[in-house]
PDB file of C-alpha atoms in Angstrom:
ATOM      1  CA  MET A  30       4.529  14.157  12.635  1.00 36.00           C
ATOM      2  CA  SER A  31       5.873  11.898   9.860  1.00 44.00           C
ATOM      3  CA  ASP A  32       5.750   8.125  10.313  1.00 48.00           C
ATOM      4  CA  LEU A  33       9.541   7.914  10.151  1.00 49.00           C
ATOM      5  CA  PHE A  34      10.131  10.558  12.793  1.00 47.00           C
ATOM      6  CA  SER A  35       7.293   9.161  14.920  1.00 53.00           C
ATOM      7  CA  ILE A  36       8.996   5.796  14.873  1.00 55.00           C
ATOM      8  CA  SER A  37      12.353   7.415  15.614  1.00 49.00           C
ATOM      9  CA  VAL A  38      10.941   9.169  18.673  1.00 47.00           C
ATOM     10  CA  LEU A  39       9.146   6.048  19.864  1.00 50.00           C
ATOM     11  CA  LEU A  40      12.347   4.021  19.602  1.00 51.00           C
ATOM     12  CA  THR A  41      14.191   6.259  21.998  1.00 44.00           C
ATOM     13  CA  ARG A  42      11.657   6.567  24.791  1.00 43.00           C
ATOM     14  CA  ASN A  43       8.796   4.688  26.336  1.00 42.00           C
ATOM     15  CA  VAL A  44       5.845   6.266  24.587  1.00 43.00           C
ATOM     16  CA  ASP A  45       2.562   4.559  23.910  1.00 46.00           C
ATOM     17  CA  ALA A  46       2.375   4.146  20.120  1.00 44.00           C
ATOM     18  CA  SER A  47      -1.354   4.918  20.265  1.00 46.00           C
ATOM     19  CA  GLU A  48      -0.387   8.590  20.671  1.00 46.00           C
ATOM     20  CA  TYR A  49       0.260   8.527  16.940  1.00 45.00           C
ATOM     21  CA  ASP A  50      -2.697   7.411  14.883  1.00 44.00           C
ATOM     22  CA  SER A  51      -0.620   6.554  11.811  1.00 47.00           C
ATOM     23  CA  ILE A  52       1.496   3.750  13.264  1.00 50.00           C
ATOM     24  CA  SER A  53       1.598   1.027  15.793  1.00 55.00           C
ATOM     25  CA  LEU A  54       5.161   0.451  16.895  1.00 61.00           C
ATOM     26  CA  CYS A  55       5.748  -3.219  17.504  1.00 67.00           C
ATOM     27  CA  PHE A  56       4.115  -6.417  18.541  1.00 69.00           C
ATOM     28  CA  ALA A  57       5.371  -9.126  20.884  1.00 68.00           C
ATOM     29  CA  GLY A  58       8.280 -10.326  18.739  1.00 85.00           C
ATOM     30  CA  GLY A  59       9.479  -6.778  18.069  1.00 90.00           C
ATOM     31  CA  LEU A  60       8.332  -6.323  14.479  1.00 93.00           C
ATOM     32  CA  PHE A  61       6.854  -2.999  13.369  1.00 92.00           C
ATOM     33  CA  TYR A  62       3.180  -3.311  12.609  1.00 88.00           C
ATOM     34  CA  LYS A  63       1.062  -1.112  10.336  1.00 88.00           C
ATOM     35  CA  ALA A  64      -1.575  -3.250   8.599  1.00 83.00           C
ATOM     36  CA  SER A  65      -2.798  -6.820   8.278  1.00 81.00           C
ATOM     37  CA  GLU A  66      -2.246  -7.146   4.535  1.00 88.00           C
ATOM     38  CA  SER A  67       1.403  -7.606   3.594  1.00 92.00           C
ATOM     39  CA  ASN A  68       2.694  -5.919   6.724  1.00 94.00           C
ATOM     40  CA  LEU A  69       6.291  -6.596   5.717  1.00 96.00           C
ATOM     41  CA  GLN A  70       5.949  -3.987   2.949  1.00 96.00           C
ATOM     42  CA  TYR A  71       5.773  -1.370   5.707  1.00 94.00           C
ATOM     43  CA  VAL A  72       8.530  -3.002   7.724  1.00 95.00           C
ATOM     44  CA  THR A  73      11.015  -3.202   4.860  1.00 97.00           C
ATOM     45  CA  SER A  74      10.230   0.354   3.704  1.00 96.00           C
ATOM     46  CA  THR A  75      10.499   1.771   7.220  1.00 94.00           C
ATOM     47  CA  THR A  76      13.729  -0.145   7.813  1.00 96.00           C
ATOM     48  CA  PHE A  77      15.212   1.302   4.643  1.00 97.00           C
ATOM     49  CA  LEU A  78      14.082   4.811   5.637  1.00 95.00           C
ATOM     50  CA  LEU A  79      15.502   4.415   9.152  1.00 95.00           C
ATOM     51  CA  LEU A  80      18.872   3.492   7.670  1.00 96.00           C
ATOM     52  CA  THR A  81      18.713   6.357   5.179  1.00 95.00           C
ATOM     53  CA  TYR A  82      17.903   8.762   8.015  1.00 94.00           C
ATOM     54  CA  ALA A  83      20.686   7.247  10.138  1.00 95.00           C
ATOM     55  CA  LYS A  84      23.146   7.829   7.315  1.00 94.00           C
ATOM     56  CA  TYR A  85      21.925  11.423   7.036  1.00 93.00           C
ATOM     57  CA  LEU A  86      22.269  11.954  10.793  1.00 93.00           C
ATOM     58  CA  GLY A  87      25.743  10.463  10.728  1.00 90.00           C
ATOM     59  CA  SER A  88      26.785  12.972   8.079  1.00 90.00           C
ATOM     60  CA  ASN A  89      25.084  15.973   9.715  1.00 87.00           C
ATOM     61  CA  GLY A  90      25.709  16.100  13.419  1.00 79.00           C
ATOM     62  CA  GLY A  91      24.633  12.647  14.484  1.00 77.00           C
ATOM     63  CA  VAL A  92      21.450  13.397  16.444  1.00 85.00           C
ATOM     64  CA  ALA A  93      17.916  14.682  16.101  1.00 86.00           C
ATOM     65  CA  ARG A  94      15.997  16.147  19.008  1.00 83.00           C
ATOM     66  CA  CYS A  95      12.278  16.285  19.547  1.00 78.00           C
ATOM     67  CA  GLY A  96      11.129  17.582  22.906  1.00 82.00           C
ATOM     68  CA  GLY A  97      13.043  15.601  25.500  1.00 85.00           C
ATOM     69  CA  SER A  98      13.993  12.814  23.114  1.00 85.00           C
ATOM     70  CA  THR A  99      17.259  12.375  21.292  1.00 87.00           C
ATOM     71  CA  VAL A 100      17.491  10.106  18.269  1.00 89.00           C
ATOM     72  CA  THR A 101      20.940   8.922  17.255  1.00 92.00           C
ATOM     73  CA  ALA A 102      22.094   7.251  14.082  1.00 93.00           C
ATOM     74  CA  GLU A 103      23.159   4.275  16.203  1.00 92.00           C
ATOM     75  CA  SER A 104      19.685   3.825  17.721  1.00 92.00           C
ATOM     76  CA  LEU A 105      18.087   3.896  14.266  1.00 93.00           C
ATOM     77  CA  ILE A 106      20.591   1.398  12.903  1.00 95.00           C
ATOM     78  CA  ALA A 107      20.028  -0.914  15.882  1.00 94.00           C
ATOM     79  CA  GLN A 108      16.258  -0.856  15.391  1.00 93.00           C
ATOM     80  CA  ALA A 109      16.598  -1.420  11.641  1.00 96.00           C
ATOM     81  CA  LYS A 110      18.872  -4.398  12.341  1.00 97.00           C
ATOM     82  CA  LYS A 111      16.224  -5.882  14.645  1.00 96.00           C
ATOM     83  CA  GLN A 112      13.685  -5.678  11.821  1.00 96.00           C
ATOM     84  CA  VAL A 113      16.060  -7.326   9.333  1.00 98.00           C
ATOM     85  CA  ASP A 114      16.892 -10.060  11.843  1.00 97.00           C
ATOM     86  CA  TYR A 115      13.194 -10.653  12.546  1.00 97.00           C
ATOM     87  CA  ILE A 116      12.442 -11.084   8.843  1.00 98.00           C
ATOM     88  CA  LEU A 117      15.359 -13.504   8.468  1.00 98.00           C
ATOM     89  CA  GLY A 118      14.304 -15.733  11.374  1.00 97.00           C
ATOM     90  CA  ASP A 119      15.081 -14.112  14.724  1.00 96.00           C
ATOM     91  CA  ASN A 120      11.425 -14.101  15.769  1.00 96.00           C
ATOM     92  CA  PRO A 121       9.068 -16.124  17.993  1.00 94.00           C
ATOM     93  CA  ALA A 122       8.257 -18.580  15.161  1.00 95.00           C
ATOM     94  CA  ARG A 123      11.945 -19.041  14.291  1.00 97.00           C
ATOM     95  CA  MET A 124      10.894 -18.717  10.661  1.00 97.00           C
ATOM     96  CA  SER A 125      12.529 -16.739   7.915  1.00 98.00           C
ATOM     97  CA  TYR A 126      10.006 -14.757   5.901  1.00 98.00           C
ATOM     98  CA  MET A 127      12.460 -14.765   3.006  1.00 98.00           C
ATOM     99  CA  VAL A 128      11.738 -17.872   0.941  1.00 97.00           C
ATOM    100  CA  GLY A 129      14.717 -20.208   0.711  1.00 97.00           C
ATOM    101  CA  PHE A 130      16.679 -18.509   3.497  1.00 97.00           C
ATOM    102  CA  GLY A 131      17.527 -20.501   6.606  1.00 96.00           C
ATOM    103  CA  ASN A 132      16.202 -23.841   7.787  1.00 96.00           C
ATOM    104  CA  ARG A 133      12.554 -22.820   8.064  1.00 97.00           C
ATOM    105  CA  TYR A 134      10.739 -20.622   5.572  1.00 97.00           C
ATOM    106  CA  PRO A 135       7.289 -20.474   3.917  1.00 97.00           C
ATOM    107  CA  GLN A 136       6.442 -23.503   1.784  1.00 96.00           C
ATOM    108  CA  HIS A 137       3.062 -22.369   0.422  1.00 95.00           C
ATOM    109  CA  VAL A 138       3.798 -19.041  -1.263  1.00 95.00           C
ATOM    110  CA  HIS A 139       0.875 -17.320  -3.019  1.00 94.00           C
ATOM    111  CA  HIS A 140       2.612 -17.187  -6.404  1.00 92.00           C
ATOM    112  CA  ARG A 141       1.496 -18.959  -9.558  1.00 87.00           C
ATOM    113  CA  GLY A 142       5.009 -19.618 -10.863  1.00 86.00           C
ATOM    114  CA  SER A 143       6.057 -21.372  -7.689  1.00 89.00           C
ATOM    115  CA  SER A 144       2.813 -23.271  -7.085  1.00 86.00           C
ATOM    116  CA  VAL A 145       2.284 -24.686 -10.600  1.00 88.00           C
ATOM    117  CA  PRO A 146       4.510 -27.694 -11.448  1.00 86.00           C
ATOM    118  CA  SER A 147       7.302 -27.344 -13.987  1.00 83.00           C
ATOM    119  CA  ILE A 148       6.911 -28.558 -17.551  1.00 84.00           C
ATOM    120  CA  HIS A 149       9.263 -31.430 -16.686  1.00 86.00           C
ATOM    121  CA  ALA A 150       6.970 -32.677 -13.924  1.00 85.00           C
ATOM    122  CA  HIS A 151       3.754 -31.903 -15.819  1.00 85.00           C
ATOM    123  CA  PRO A 152       4.411 -31.818 -19.591  1.00 86.00           C
ATOM    124  CA  ASN A 153       0.766 -31.179 -20.526  1.00 88.00           C
ATOM    125  CA  ARG A 154      -0.497 -27.633 -20.887  1.00 87.00           C
ATOM    126  CA  ILE A 155      -2.005 -26.092 -17.731  1.00 85.00           C
ATOM    127  CA  SER A 156      -4.683 -23.546 -18.595  1.00 85.00           C
ATOM    128  CA  CYS A 157      -5.430 -20.619 -16.307  1.00 81.00           C
ATOM    129  CA  ASN A 158      -8.490 -22.328 -14.876  1.00 84.00           C
ATOM    130  CA  ASP A 159      -6.588 -25.591 -14.377  1.00 83.00           C
ATOM    131  CA  GLY A 160      -4.058 -23.759 -12.222  1.00 81.00           C
ATOM    132  CA  PHE A 161      -6.567 -23.438  -9.395  1.00 85.00           C
ATOM    133  CA  GLN A 162      -6.101 -27.090  -8.439  1.00 86.00           C
ATOM    134  CA  PHE A 163      -2.513 -26.216  -7.524  1.00 84.00           C
ATOM    135  CA  LEU A 164      -3.531 -23.020  -5.737  1.00 84.00           C
ATOM    136  CA  TYR A 165      -5.931 -24.964  -3.509  1.00 86.00           C
ATOM    137  CA  SER A 166      -3.540 -27.880  -2.942  1.00 87.00           C
ATOM    138  CA  SER A 167      -2.129 -28.381   0.543  1.00 89.00           C
ATOM    139  CA  SER A 168       1.183 -29.621  -0.894  1.00 90.00           C
ATOM    140  CA  PRO A 169       4.259 -27.394  -0.630  1.00 91.00           C
ATOM    141  CA  ASN A 170       5.080 -25.360  -3.716  1.00 91.00           C
ATOM    142  CA  PRO A 171       6.995 -27.463  -6.252  1.00 90.00           C
ATOM    143  CA  ASN A 172       9.178 -24.468  -7.172  1.00 91.00           C
ATOM    144  CA  VAL A 173      10.971 -22.531  -4.454  1.00 92.00           C
ATOM    145  CA  LEU A 174      10.814 -18.777  -5.068  1.00 94.00           C
ATOM    146  CA  VAL A 175      14.239 -18.178  -3.515  1.00 96.00           C
ATOM    147  CA  GLY A 176      14.725 -14.678  -2.124  1.00 97.00           C
ATOM    148  CA  ALA A 177      11.075 -13.603  -2.168  1.00 97.00           C
ATOM    149  CA  ILE A 178       9.843 -11.918   0.996  1.00 98.00           C
ATOM    150  CA  ILE A 179       6.190 -12.621   1.684  1.00 97.00           C
ATOM    151  CA  GLY A 180       3.533 -10.538   3.491  1.00 96.00           C
ATOM    152  CA  GLY A 181       4.541 -11.855   6.898  1.00 96.00           C
ATOM    153  CA  PRO A 182       2.952 -12.528  10.270  1.00 95.00           C
ATOM    154  CA  ASP A 183      -0.092 -10.915  11.824  1.00 92.00           C
ATOM    155  CA  ASN A 184      -0.034  -8.523  14.773  1.00 89.00           C
ATOM    156  CA  ARG A 185       0.449 -11.410  17.217  1.00 90.00           C
ATOM    157  CA  ASP A 186       3.461 -12.933  15.430  1.00 93.00           C
ATOM    158  CA  ASN A 187       1.239 -15.665  13.951  1.00 94.00           C
ATOM    159  CA  PHE A 188       1.813 -16.879  10.426  1.00 95.00           C
ATOM    160  CA  ALA A 189      -0.401 -19.279   8.488  1.00 93.00           C
ATOM    161  CA  ASP A 190       1.731 -20.937   5.829  1.00 95.00           C
ATOM    162  CA  ASP A 191      -1.206 -21.125   3.429  1.00 94.00           C
ATOM    163  CA  ARG A 192      -1.019 -19.929  -0.176  1.00 93.00           C
ATOM    164  CA  ASN A 193      -4.722 -19.021  -0.048  1.00 91.00           C
ATOM    165  CA  ASN A 194      -3.954 -16.477   2.681  1.00 94.00           C
ATOM    166  CA  TYR A 195      -2.451 -13.927   0.299  1.00 94.00           C
ATOM    167  CA  GLN A 196      -2.294 -11.274   3.039  1.00 94.00           C
ATOM    168  CA  GLN A 197       0.497 -13.248   4.685  1.00 96.00           C
ATOM    169  CA  SER A 198       1.920 -15.462   1.929  1.00 96.00           C
ATOM    170  CA  GLU A 199       2.094 -13.281  -1.188  1.00 96.00           C
ATOM    171  CA  PRO A 200       5.495 -11.926  -2.248  1.00 96.00           C
ATOM    172  CA  ALA A 201       5.900  -8.563  -3.954  1.00 96.00           C
ATOM    173  CA  THR A 202       8.680  -6.447  -5.391  1.00 96.00           C
ATOM    174  CA  TYR A 203       7.600  -3.563  -3.163  1.00 96.00           C
ATOM    175  CA  ILE A 204       8.451  -5.757  -0.167  1.00 97.00           C
ATOM    176  CA  ASN A 205      11.789  -6.991  -1.514  1.00 97.00           C
ATOM    177  CA  ALA A 206      13.138  -3.764  -3.031  1.00 97.00           C
ATOM    178  CA  PRO A 207      13.595  -1.748   0.182  1.00 98.00           C
ATOM    179  CA  PHE A 208      14.921  -4.862   1.920  1.00 98.00           C
ATOM    180  CA  VAL A 209      17.704  -5.051  -0.661  1.00 97.00           C
ATOM    181  CA  GLY A 210      18.632  -1.495   0.301  1.00 97.00           C
ATOM    182  CA  ALA A 211      18.740  -2.428   3.985  1.00 98.00           C
ATOM    183  CA  LEU A 212      20.883  -5.482   3.281  1.00 97.00           C
ATOM    184  CA  ALA A 213      23.231  -3.353   1.160  1.00 97.00           C
ATOM    185  CA  PHE A 214      23.602  -0.948   4.081  1.00 97.00           C
ATOM    186  CA  PHE A 215      24.564  -3.725   6.494  1.00 96.00           C
ATOM    187  CA  SER A 216      26.792  -5.416   3.928  1.00 95.00           C
ATOM    188  CA  ALA A 217      28.737  -2.177   3.462  1.00 92.00           C
ATOM    189  CA  LYS A 218      29.184  -1.934   7.264  1.00 80.00           C
ATOM    190  CA  ASN A 219      30.962  -5.332   7.372  1.00 75.00           C
TER     191      ASN A 219
END
């Protein structure tokens, strides 16, 4: 069974996610969980796929059936919205995992461009090896990487805002790209 359809089935009935060895459905705060390193890459991709599948269902009969379960476009959209809301701050930590969004977001992003001071603040050349002093600093990043989505919390909704913990604090285009698709979906709905 594909991950997407497995998730779809699990969303509509009370099934133990351990029945499917490829996914783990959610943890306490309601976020999908797949792996400890950059888990939000799986969440944003799955969210985008759920919305794509919901759009397909909406255009082709509106439901999918598997055994005794019925998956509707509305149930997929609702679950995708929960994932988007979690990423943007509706979670136990009340933290947005999109840098620069909301009142509380990561301050120690694992990203050289945001952790090394600007040329205005530090006019002298910073060599590659000299950059490590900024990587290991406990100070917030001097440059805010607005819009970047980082790896996200662990399987217990815990997040260490530490740029040395790349598993949780590193941004990536493969995390952001599917999230843009999900946001476009919800923007078009409004």
